[in-house]
mmCIF file with all atom_site columns, C-alpha atoms and ligand atoms in Angstrom:
data_model
loop_
_atom_site.group_PDB
_atom_site.id
_atom_site.type_symbol
_atom_site.label_atom_id
_atom_site.label_alt_id
_atom_site.label_comp_id
_atom_site.label_asym_id
_atom_site.label_entity_id
_atom_site.label_seq_id
_atom_site.pdbx_PDB_ins_code
_atom_site.Cartn_x
_atom_site.Cartn_y
_atom_site.Cartn_z
_atom_site.occupancy
_atom_site.B_iso_or_equiv
_atom_site.pdbx_formal_charge
_atom_site.auth_seq_id
_atom_site.auth_comp_id
_atom_site.auth_asym_id
_atom_site.auth_atom_id
_atom_site.pdbx_PDB_model_num
ATOM   1   C CA  . UNK L 1 1   ? 210.096 56.144 8.486  1.00 0.00 ? 138  UNK L CA  1
ATOM   2   C CA  . UNK L 1 2   ? 213.450 57.483 7.283  1.00 0.00 ? 139  UNK L CA  1
ATOM   3   C CA  . UNK L 1 3   ? 214.785 60.694 8.789  1.00 0.00 ? 140  UNK L CA  1
ATOM   4   C CA  . UNK L 1 4   ? 214.407 62.295 5.366  1.00 0.00 ? 141  UNK L CA  1
ATOM   5   C CA  . UNK L 1 5   ? 210.713 61.480 5.213  1.00 0.00 ? 142  UNK L CA  1
ATOM   6   C CA  . UNK L 1 6   ? 210.275 62.543 8.833  1.00 0.00 ? 143  UNK L CA  1
ATOM   7   C CA  . UNK L 1 7   ? 211.942 65.887 8.047  1.00 0.00 ? 144  UNK L CA  1
ATOM   8   C CA  . UNK L 1 8   ? 209.705 66.414 5.024  1.00 0.00 ? 145  UNK L CA  1
ATOM   9   C CA  . UNK L 1 9   ? 206.621 65.692 7.119  1.00 0.00 ? 146  UNK L CA  1
ATOM   10  C CA  . UNK L 1 10  ? 207.769 68.159 9.772  1.00 0.00 ? 147  UNK L CA  1
ATOM   11  C CA  . UNK L 1 11  ? 208.394 70.907 7.244  1.00 0.00 ? 148  UNK L CA  1
ATOM   12  C CA  . UNK L 1 12  ? 205.042 70.258 5.548  1.00 0.00 ? 149  UNK L CA  1
ATOM   13  C CA  . UNK L 1 13  ? 203.268 70.342 8.916  1.00 0.00 ? 150  UNK L CA  1
ATOM   14  C CA  . UNK L 1 14  ? 205.025 73.592 9.839  1.00 0.00 ? 151  UNK L CA  1
ATOM   15  C CA  . UNK L 1 15  ? 204.114 75.227 6.547  1.00 0.00 ? 152  UNK L CA  1
ATOM   16  C CA  . UNK L 1 16  ? 200.514 73.963 6.631  1.00 0.00 ? 153  UNK L CA  1
ATOM   17  C CA  . UNK L 1 17  ? 199.950 75.259 10.170 1.00 0.00 ? 154  UNK L CA  1
ATOM   18  C CA  . UNK L 1 18  ? 201.511 78.667 9.520  1.00 0.00 ? 155  UNK L CA  1
ATOM   19  C CA  . UNK L 1 19  ? 199.459 79.030 6.336  1.00 0.00 ? 156  UNK L CA  1
ATOM   20  C CA  . UNK L 1 20  ? 196.342 78.027 8.296  1.00 0.00 ? 157  UNK L CA  1
ATOM   21  C CA  . UNK L 1 21  ? 197.091 80.591 11.006 1.00 0.00 ? 158  UNK L CA  1
ATOM   22  C CA  . UNK L 1 22  ? 197.605 83.363 8.458  1.00 0.00 ? 159  UNK L CA  1
ATOM   23  C CA  . UNK L 1 23  ? 194.471 82.500 6.494  1.00 0.00 ? 160  UNK L CA  1
ATOM   24  C CA  . UNK L 1 24  ? 192.018 81.333 9.153  1.00 0.00 ? 161  UNK L CA  1
ATOM   25  C CA  . UNK L 1 25  ? 192.910 82.545 12.640 1.00 0.00 ? 162  UNK L CA  1
ATOM   26  C CA  . UNK L 1 26  ? 192.594 86.077 13.947 1.00 0.00 ? 163  UNK L CA  1
ATOM   27  C CA  . UNK L 1 27  ? 195.775 87.336 15.579 1.00 0.00 ? 164  UNK L CA  1
ATOM   28  C CA  . UNK L 1 28  ? 195.766 90.193 18.078 1.00 0.00 ? 165  UNK L CA  1
ATOM   29  C CA  . UNK L 1 29  ? 195.951 93.377 15.986 1.00 0.00 ? 166  UNK L CA  1
ATOM   30  C CA  . UNK L 1 30  ? 199.126 94.567 17.676 1.00 0.00 ? 167  UNK L CA  1
ATOM   31  C CA  . UNK L 1 31  ? 202.171 92.615 18.720 1.00 0.00 ? 168  UNK L CA  1
ATOM   32  C CA  . UNK L 1 32  ? 205.211 91.158 17.054 1.00 0.00 ? 169  UNK L CA  1
ATOM   33  C CA  . UNK L 1 33  ? 205.818 87.716 15.668 1.00 0.00 ? 170  UNK L CA  1
ATOM   34  C CA  . UNK L 1 34  ? 208.611 85.877 17.474 1.00 0.00 ? 171  UNK L CA  1
ATOM   35  C CA  . UNK L 1 35  ? 210.599 83.291 15.526 1.00 0.00 ? 172  UNK L CA  1
ATOM   36  C CA  . UNK L 1 36  ? 212.156 81.110 18.215 1.00 0.00 ? 173  UNK L CA  1
ATOM   37  C CA  . UNK L 1 37  ? 215.022 79.357 16.427 1.00 0.00 ? 174  UNK L CA  1
ATOM   38  C CA  . UNK L 1 38  ? 215.959 81.295 13.275 1.00 0.00 ? 175  UNK L CA  1
ATOM   39  C CA  . UNK L 1 39  ? 218.241 78.569 11.899 1.00 0.00 ? 176  UNK L CA  1
ATOM   40  C CA  . UNK L 1 40  ? 218.620 78.882 8.142  1.00 0.00 ? 177  UNK L CA  1
ATOM   41  C CA  . UNK L 1 41  ? 215.861 81.497 8.074  1.00 0.00 ? 178  UNK L CA  1
ATOM   42  C CA  . UNK L 1 42  ? 213.503 79.611 5.774  1.00 0.00 ? 179  UNK L CA  1
ATOM   43  C CA  . UNK L 1 43  ? 210.618 79.904 8.202  1.00 0.00 ? 180  UNK L CA  1
ATOM   44  C CA  . UNK L 1 44  ? 211.479 83.532 8.906  1.00 0.00 ? 181  UNK L CA  1
ATOM   45  C CA  . UNK L 1 45  ? 211.181 84.150 5.169  1.00 0.00 ? 182  UNK L CA  1
ATOM   46  C CA  . UNK L 1 46  ? 207.840 82.324 5.106  1.00 0.00 ? 183  UNK L CA  1
ATOM   47  C CA  . UNK L 1 47  ? 206.535 84.333 8.050  1.00 0.00 ? 184  UNK L CA  1
ATOM   48  C CA  . UNK L 1 48  ? 207.412 87.692 6.533  1.00 0.00 ? 185  UNK L CA  1
ATOM   49  C CA  . UNK L 1 49  ? 205.686 86.613 3.309  1.00 0.00 ? 186  UNK L CA  1
ATOM   50  C CA  . UNK L 1 50  ? 202.544 85.472 5.136  1.00 0.00 ? 187  UNK L CA  1
ATOM   51  C CA  . UNK L 1 51  ? 202.394 88.320 7.658  1.00 0.00 ? 188  UNK L CA  1
ATOM   52  C CA  . UNK L 1 52  ? 203.451 91.450 5.798  1.00 0.00 ? 189  UNK L CA  1
ATOM   53  C CA  . UNK L 1 53  ? 203.693 94.532 7.973  1.00 0.00 ? 190  UNK L CA  1
ATOM   54  C CA  . UNK L 1 54  ? 204.275 92.647 11.229 1.00 0.00 ? 191  UNK L CA  1
ATOM   55  C CA  . UNK L 1 55  ? 207.518 93.062 13.078 1.00 0.00 ? 192  UNK L CA  1
ATOM   56  C CA  . UNK L 1 56  ? 209.265 89.677 13.222 1.00 0.00 ? 193  UNK L CA  1
ATOM   57  C CA  . UNK L 1 57  ? 211.900 89.201 15.920 1.00 0.00 ? 194  UNK L CA  1
ATOM   58  C CA  . UNK L 1 58  ? 214.116 86.144 15.531 1.00 0.00 ? 195  UNK L CA  1
ATOM   59  C CA  . UNK L 1 59  ? 216.147 84.347 18.194 1.00 0.00 ? 196  UNK L CA  1
ATOM   60  C CA  . UNK L 1 60  ? 219.067 81.944 17.927 1.00 0.00 ? 197  UNK L CA  1
ATOM   61  C CA  . UNK L 1 61  ? 222.298 81.235 19.725 1.00 0.00 ? 198  UNK L CA  1
ATOM   62  C CA  . UNK L 1 62  ? 224.256 82.168 16.587 1.00 0.00 ? 199  UNK L CA  1
ATOM   63  C CA  . UNK L 1 63  ? 223.531 83.601 13.168 1.00 0.00 ? 200  UNK L CA  1
ATOM   64  C CA  . UNK L 1 64  ? 223.567 80.814 10.592 1.00 0.00 ? 201  UNK L CA  1
ATOM   65  C CA  . UNK L 1 65  ? 220.788 82.074 8.333  1.00 0.00 ? 202  UNK L CA  1
ATOM   66  C CA  . UNK L 1 66  ? 221.085 82.359 4.567  1.00 0.00 ? 203  UNK L CA  1
ATOM   67  C CA  . UNK L 1 67  ? 222.084 85.854 3.562  1.00 0.00 ? 204  UNK L CA  1
ATOM   68  C CA  . UNK L 1 68  ? 218.663 86.504 2.036  1.00 0.00 ? 205  UNK L CA  1
ATOM   69  C CA  . UNK L 1 69  ? 216.904 85.772 5.331  1.00 0.00 ? 206  UNK L CA  1
ATOM   70  C CA  . UNK L 1 70  ? 218.785 87.745 7.955  1.00 0.00 ? 207  UNK L CA  1
ATOM   71  C CA  . UNK L 1 71  ? 216.567 89.974 10.113 1.00 0.00 ? 208  UNK L CA  1
ATOM   72  C CA  . UNK L 1 72  ? 217.389 93.618 10.678 1.00 0.00 ? 209  UNK L CA  1
ATOM   73  C CA  . UNK L 1 73  ? 219.905 94.003 13.515 1.00 0.00 ? 210  UNK L CA  1
ATOM   74  C CA  . UNK L 1 74  ? 217.254 95.264 15.943 1.00 0.00 ? 211  UNK L CA  1
ATOM   75  C CA  . UNK L 1 75  ? 215.116 92.184 15.180 1.00 0.00 ? 212  UNK L CA  1
ATOM   76  C CA  . UNK L 1 76  ? 217.839 89.562 15.678 1.00 0.00 ? 213  UNK L CA  1
ATOM   77  C CA  . UNK L 1 77  ? 218.507 88.419 19.232 1.00 0.00 ? 214  UNK L CA  1
ATOM   78  C CA  . UNK L 1 78  ? 221.532 86.163 19.686 1.00 0.00 ? 215  UNK L CA  1
ATOM   79  C CA  . UNK L 1 79  ? 222.188 84.046 22.741 1.00 0.00 ? 216  UNK L CA  1
ATOM   80  C CA  . UNK L 1 80  ? 220.472 81.288 24.673 1.00 0.00 ? 217  UNK L CA  1
ATOM   81  C CA  . UNK L 1 81  ? 216.736 81.749 24.101 1.00 0.00 ? 218  UNK L CA  1
ATOM   82  C CA  . UNK L 1 82  ? 215.676 80.845 27.639 1.00 0.00 ? 219  UNK L CA  1
ATOM   83  C CA  . UNK L 1 83  ? 217.656 83.894 28.746 1.00 0.00 ? 220  UNK L CA  1
ATOM   84  C CA  . UNK L 1 84  ? 217.406 86.367 25.842 1.00 0.00 ? 221  UNK L CA  1
ATOM   85  C CA  . UNK L 1 85  ? 213.672 85.993 25.261 1.00 0.00 ? 222  UNK L CA  1
ATOM   86  C CA  . UNK L 1 86  ? 212.895 86.908 28.866 1.00 0.00 ? 223  UNK L CA  1
ATOM   87  C CA  . UNK L 1 87  ? 213.293 90.549 27.814 1.00 0.00 ? 224  UNK L CA  1
ATOM   88  C CA  . UNK L 1 88  ? 210.207 90.116 25.602 1.00 0.00 ? 225  UNK L CA  1
ATOM   89  C CA  . UNK L 1 89  ? 207.987 88.606 28.307 1.00 0.00 ? 226  UNK L CA  1
ATOM   90  C CA  . UNK L 1 90  ? 204.903 90.710 28.874 1.00 0.00 ? 227  UNK L CA  1
ATOM   91  C CA  . UNK L 1 91  ? 205.292 92.608 25.597 1.00 0.00 ? 228  UNK L CA  1
ATOM   92  C CA  . UNK L 1 92  ? 202.289 90.857 24.044 1.00 0.00 ? 229  UNK L CA  1
ATOM   93  C CA  . UNK L 1 93  ? 203.519 88.955 21.002 1.00 0.00 ? 230  UNK L CA  1
ATOM   94  C CA  . UNK L 1 94  ? 200.788 88.086 18.505 1.00 0.00 ? 231  UNK L CA  1
ATOM   95  C CA  . UNK L 1 95  ? 202.421 84.850 17.332 1.00 0.00 ? 232  UNK L CA  1
ATOM   96  C CA  . UNK L 1 96  ? 205.258 82.719 18.648 1.00 0.00 ? 233  UNK L CA  1
ATOM   97  C CA  . UNK L 1 97  ? 206.695 80.067 16.357 1.00 0.00 ? 234  UNK L CA  1
ATOM   98  C CA  . UNK L 1 98  ? 209.151 77.703 18.024 1.00 0.00 ? 235  UNK L CA  1
ATOM   99  C CA  . UNK L 1 99  ? 211.132 75.199 15.976 1.00 0.00 ? 236  UNK L CA  1
ATOM   100 C CA  . UNK L 1 100 ? 213.833 74.165 18.423 1.00 0.00 ? 237  UNK L CA  1
ATOM   101 C CA  . UNK L 1 101 ? 213.234 70.452 18.800 1.00 0.00 ? 238  UNK L CA  1
ATOM   102 C CA  . UNK L 1 102 ? 216.350 68.366 18.240 1.00 0.00 ? 239  UNK L CA  1
ATOM   103 C CA  . UNK L 1 103 ? 215.093 64.822 17.800 1.00 0.00 ? 240  UNK L CA  1
ATOM   104 C CA  . UNK L 1 104 ? 216.978 63.881 20.982 1.00 0.00 ? 241  UNK L CA  1
ATOM   105 C CA  . UNK L 1 105 ? 214.505 63.097 23.744 1.00 0.00 ? 242  UNK L CA  1
ATOM   106 C CA  . UNK L 1 106 ? 216.896 64.073 26.544 1.00 0.00 ? 243  UNK L CA  1
ATOM   107 C CA  . UNK L 1 107 ? 217.741 67.471 25.012 1.00 0.00 ? 244  UNK L CA  1
ATOM   108 C CA  . UNK L 1 108 ? 214.112 68.198 24.184 1.00 0.00 ? 245  UNK L CA  1
ATOM   109 C CA  . UNK L 1 109 ? 213.135 67.326 27.751 1.00 0.00 ? 246  UNK L CA  1
ATOM   110 C CA  . UNK L 1 110 ? 215.477 70.054 28.988 1.00 0.00 ? 247  UNK L CA  1
ATOM   111 C CA  . UNK L 1 111 ? 213.989 72.559 26.523 1.00 0.00 ? 248  UNK L CA  1
ATOM   112 C CA  . UNK L 1 112 ? 210.524 71.636 27.746 1.00 0.00 ? 249  UNK L CA  1
ATOM   113 C CA  . UNK L 1 113 ? 211.453 72.641 31.295 1.00 0.00 ? 250  UNK L CA  1
ATOM   114 C CA  . UNK L 1 114 ? 211.253 76.311 30.163 1.00 0.00 ? 251  UNK L CA  1
ATOM   115 C CA  . UNK L 1 115 ? 209.738 76.644 26.659 1.00 0.00 ? 252  UNK L CA  1
ATOM   116 C CA  . UNK L 1 116 ? 206.016 76.289 27.552 1.00 0.00 ? 253  UNK L CA  1
ATOM   117 C CA  . UNK L 1 117 ? 206.117 78.871 30.351 1.00 0.00 ? 254  UNK L CA  1
ATOM   118 C CA  . UNK L 1 118 ? 208.280 81.229 28.315 1.00 0.00 ? 255  UNK L CA  1
ATOM   119 C CA  . UNK L 1 119 ? 205.963 80.994 25.303 1.00 0.00 ? 256  UNK L CA  1
ATOM   120 C CA  . UNK L 1 120 ? 202.974 81.759 27.501 1.00 0.00 ? 257  UNK L CA  1
ATOM   121 C CA  . UNK L 1 121 ? 204.764 84.780 28.988 1.00 0.00 ? 258  UNK L CA  1
ATOM   122 C CA  . UNK L 1 122 ? 205.713 86.081 25.543 1.00 0.00 ? 259  UNK L CA  1
ATOM   123 C CA  . UNK L 1 123 ? 202.184 85.987 24.102 1.00 0.00 ? 260  UNK L CA  1
ATOM   124 C CA  . UNK L 1 124 ? 199.355 88.492 24.333 1.00 0.00 ? 261  UNK L CA  1
ATOM   125 C CA  . UNK L 1 125 ? 196.013 87.107 25.438 1.00 0.00 ? 262  UNK L CA  1
ATOM   126 C CA  . UNK L 1 126 ? 194.540 85.666 22.237 1.00 0.00 ? 263  UNK L CA  1
ATOM   127 C CA  . UNK L 1 127 ? 197.991 85.232 20.749 1.00 0.00 ? 264  UNK L CA  1
ATOM   128 C CA  . UNK L 1 128 ? 198.908 82.070 18.893 1.00 0.00 ? 265  UNK L CA  1
ATOM   129 C CA  . UNK L 1 129 ? 201.738 79.610 19.502 1.00 0.00 ? 266  UNK L CA  1
ATOM   130 C CA  . UNK L 1 130 ? 202.936 77.181 16.840 1.00 0.00 ? 267  UNK L CA  1
ATOM   131 C CA  . UNK L 1 131 ? 205.525 74.683 18.022 1.00 0.00 ? 268  UNK L CA  1
ATOM   132 C CA  . UNK L 1 132 ? 207.321 71.567 16.983 1.00 0.00 ? 269  UNK L CA  1
ATOM   133 C CA  . UNK L 1 133 ? 207.384 70.477 20.627 1.00 0.00 ? 270  UNK L CA  1
ATOM   134 C CA  . UNK L 1 134 ? 204.215 70.104 22.723 1.00 0.00 ? 271  UNK L CA  1
ATOM   135 C CA  . UNK L 1 135 ? 203.699 73.024 25.110 1.00 0.00 ? 272  UNK L CA  1
ATOM   136 C CA  . UNK L 1 136 ? 201.962 72.174 28.376 1.00 0.00 ? 273  UNK L CA  1
ATOM   137 C CA  . UNK L 1 137 ? 200.944 75.356 30.163 1.00 0.00 ? 274  UNK L CA  1
ATOM   138 C CA  . UNK L 1 138 ? 197.660 76.203 31.827 1.00 0.00 ? 275  UNK L CA  1
ATOM   139 C CA  . UNK L 1 139 ? 197.289 79.385 29.745 1.00 0.00 ? 276  UNK L CA  1
ATOM   140 C CA  . UNK L 1 140 ? 197.947 77.692 26.406 1.00 0.00 ? 277  UNK L CA  1
ATOM   141 C CA  . UNK L 1 141 ? 194.765 76.176 25.033 1.00 0.00 ? 278  UNK L CA  1
ATOM   142 C CA  . UNK L 1 142 ? 195.419 73.509 22.389 1.00 0.00 ? 279  UNK L CA  1
ATOM   143 C CA  . UNK L 1 143 ? 193.721 74.190 19.055 1.00 0.00 ? 280  UNK L CA  1
ATOM   144 C CA  . UNK L 1 144 ? 192.950 71.651 16.350 1.00 0.00 ? 281  UNK L CA  1
ATOM   145 C CA  . UNK L 1 145 ? 195.547 71.542 13.589 1.00 0.00 ? 282  UNK L CA  1
ATOM   146 C CA  . UNK L 1 146 ? 194.646 71.364 9.889  1.00 0.00 ? 283  UNK L CA  1
ATOM   147 C CA  . UNK L 1 147 ? 193.590 67.913 8.700  1.00 0.00 ? 284  UNK L CA  1
ATOM   148 C CA  . UNK L 1 148 ? 196.771 67.603 6.617  1.00 0.00 ? 285  UNK L CA  1
ATOM   149 C CA  . UNK L 1 149 ? 198.956 67.660 9.749  1.00 0.00 ? 286  UNK L CA  1
ATOM   150 C CA  . UNK L 1 150 ? 199.594 64.234 11.305 1.00 0.00 ? 287  UNK L CA  1
ATOM   151 C CA  . UNK L 1 151 ? 198.753 63.955 15.012 1.00 0.00 ? 288  UNK L CA  1
ATOM   152 C CA  . UNK L 1 152 ? 201.583 65.036 17.319 1.00 0.00 ? 289  UNK L CA  1
ATOM   153 C CA  . UNK L 1 153 ? 203.779 66.260 14.466 1.00 0.00 ? 290  UNK L CA  1
ATOM   154 C CA  . UNK L 1 154 ? 203.303 69.983 15.130 1.00 0.00 ? 291  UNK L CA  1
ATOM   155 C CA  . UNK L 1 155 ? 201.273 71.816 17.748 1.00 0.00 ? 292  UNK L CA  1
ATOM   156 C CA  . UNK L 1 156 ? 198.965 74.844 17.820 1.00 0.00 ? 293  UNK L CA  1
ATOM   157 C CA  . UNK L 1 157 ? 197.732 76.868 20.821 1.00 0.00 ? 294  UNK L CA  1
ATOM   158 C CA  . UNK L 1 158 ? 195.952 80.089 21.698 1.00 0.00 ? 295  UNK L CA  1
ATOM   159 C CA  . UNK L 1 159 ? 196.728 81.922 24.924 1.00 0.00 ? 296  UNK L CA  1
ATOM   160 C CA  . UNK L 1 160 ? 193.638 82.186 27.076 1.00 0.00 ? 297  UNK L CA  1
ATOM   161 C CA  . UNK L 1 161 ? 192.859 85.038 29.450 1.00 0.00 ? 298  UNK L CA  1
HETATM 162 C C1  . SAM O 2 .   ? 215.577 73.441 13.638 1.00 0.00 ? 1690 SAM O C1  1
HETATM 163 S S1  . SAM O 2 .   ? 216.480 74.941 13.611 1.00 0.00 ? 1690 SAM O S1  1
HETATM 164 C C2  . SAM O 2 .   ? 215.288 76.127 13.062 1.00 0.00 ? 1690 SAM O C2  1
HETATM 165 C C3  . SAM O 2 .   ? 215.058 76.055 11.590 1.00 0.00 ? 1690 SAM O C3  1
HETATM 166 C C4  . SAM O 2 .   ? 214.296 77.243 11.064 1.00 0.00 ? 1690 SAM O C4  1
HETATM 167 N N1  . SAM O 2 .   ? 212.847 77.061 11.274 1.00 0.00 ? 1690 SAM O N1  1
HETATM 168 C C5  . SAM O 2 .   ? 214.617 77.481 9.613  1.00 0.00 ? 1690 SAM O C5  1
HETATM 169 O O1  . SAM O 2 .   ? 213.735 77.925 8.872  1.00 0.00 ? 1690 SAM O O1  1
HETATM 170 O O2  . SAM O 2 .   ? 215.742 77.229 9.208  1.00 0.00 ? 1690 SAM O O2  1
HETATM 171 C C6  . SAM O 2 .   ? 216.608 75.328 15.317 1.00 0.00 ? 1690 SAM O C6  1
HETATM 172 C C7  . SAM O 2 .   ? 217.496 76.525 15.608 1.00 0.00 ? 1690 SAM O C7  1
HETATM 173 O O3  . SAM O 2 .   ? 217.259 76.907 16.949 1.00 0.00 ? 1690 SAM O O3  1
HETATM 174 C C8  . SAM O 2 .   ? 218.468 77.189 17.593 1.00 0.00 ? 1690 SAM O C8  1
HETATM 175 N N2  . SAM O 2 .   ? 218.293 76.859 19.003 1.00 0.00 ? 1690 SAM O N2  1
HETATM 176 C C9  . SAM O 2 .   ? 217.794 75.723 19.514 1.00 0.00 ? 1690 SAM O C9  1
HETATM 177 N N3  . SAM O 2 .   ? 217.721 75.787 20.858 1.00 0.00 ? 1690 SAM O N3  1
HETATM 178 C C10 . SAM O 2 .   ? 218.210 77.019 21.199 1.00 0.00 ? 1690 SAM O C10 1
HETATM 179 C C11 . SAM O 2 .   ? 218.402 77.690 22.431 1.00 0.00 ? 1690 SAM O C11 1
HETATM 180 N N4  . SAM O 2 .   ? 218.082 77.109 23.599 1.00 0.00 ? 1690 SAM O N4  1
HETATM 181 N N5  . SAM O 2 .   ? 218.915 78.942 22.403 1.00 0.00 ? 1690 SAM O N5  1
HETATM 182 C C12 . SAM O 2 .   ? 219.267 79.511 21.242 1.00 0.00 ? 1690 SAM O C12 1
HETATM 183 N N6  . SAM O 2 .   ? 219.098 78.932 20.028 1.00 0.00 ? 1690 SAM O N6  1
HETATM 184 C C13 . SAM O 2 .   ? 218.570 77.699 20.016 1.00 0.00 ? 1690 SAM O C13 1
HETATM 185 C C14 . SAM O 2 .   ? 219.523 76.333 16.916 1.00 0.00 ? 1690 SAM O C14 1
HETATM 186 O O4  . SAM O 2 .   ? 220.779 76.975 16.997 1.00 0.00 ? 1690 SAM O O4  1
HETATM 187 C C15 . SAM O 2 .   ? 218.989 76.241 15.479 1.00 0.00 ? 1690 SAM O C15 1
HETATM 188 O O5  . SAM O 2 .   ? 219.587 77.194 14.635 1.00 0.00 ? 1690 SAM O O5  1
#
């Protein structure tokens, strides 16, 4: 599969899962949405459309988002996520979306040394994690993804008690 087709499949999987979460899954009534990897801000824009009224906090090492998709200053956290997001641990996020895979196995392996545990610490019990990388953590229960999402393309979890 070409990288273009792989990218399209990843974006479709991301959109399908986030739409499924917004339409079908109950989120904890309180708690922010955390966008882990703001990038261009396309997903941030999608999240604020799908979850109106929720605070959305976005993380990245630098601001590279399109001007139409820049979070308010208090909702934009710049720096290395494994460090900056620690300040949000225990605050009970309702949804964490993490799109920080690189396509390089060695780099993603380093990310996976901290992302699963961090995601678990960020979420409220009952909160949802949506991730482009698989998150292995004892408190993150894998959930089935919509039928349109190819296996192992994008991942969905709920934090158990
Ligand atoms: C694939 S892009 C996210 C795309 C985003 N979903 C969008 O709608 O454009 C991943 C982003 O995460 C950021 N990122 C990846 N790993 C990071 C880390 N450890 N700390 C801070 N930022 C990171 C990168 O700088 C990049 O902007």
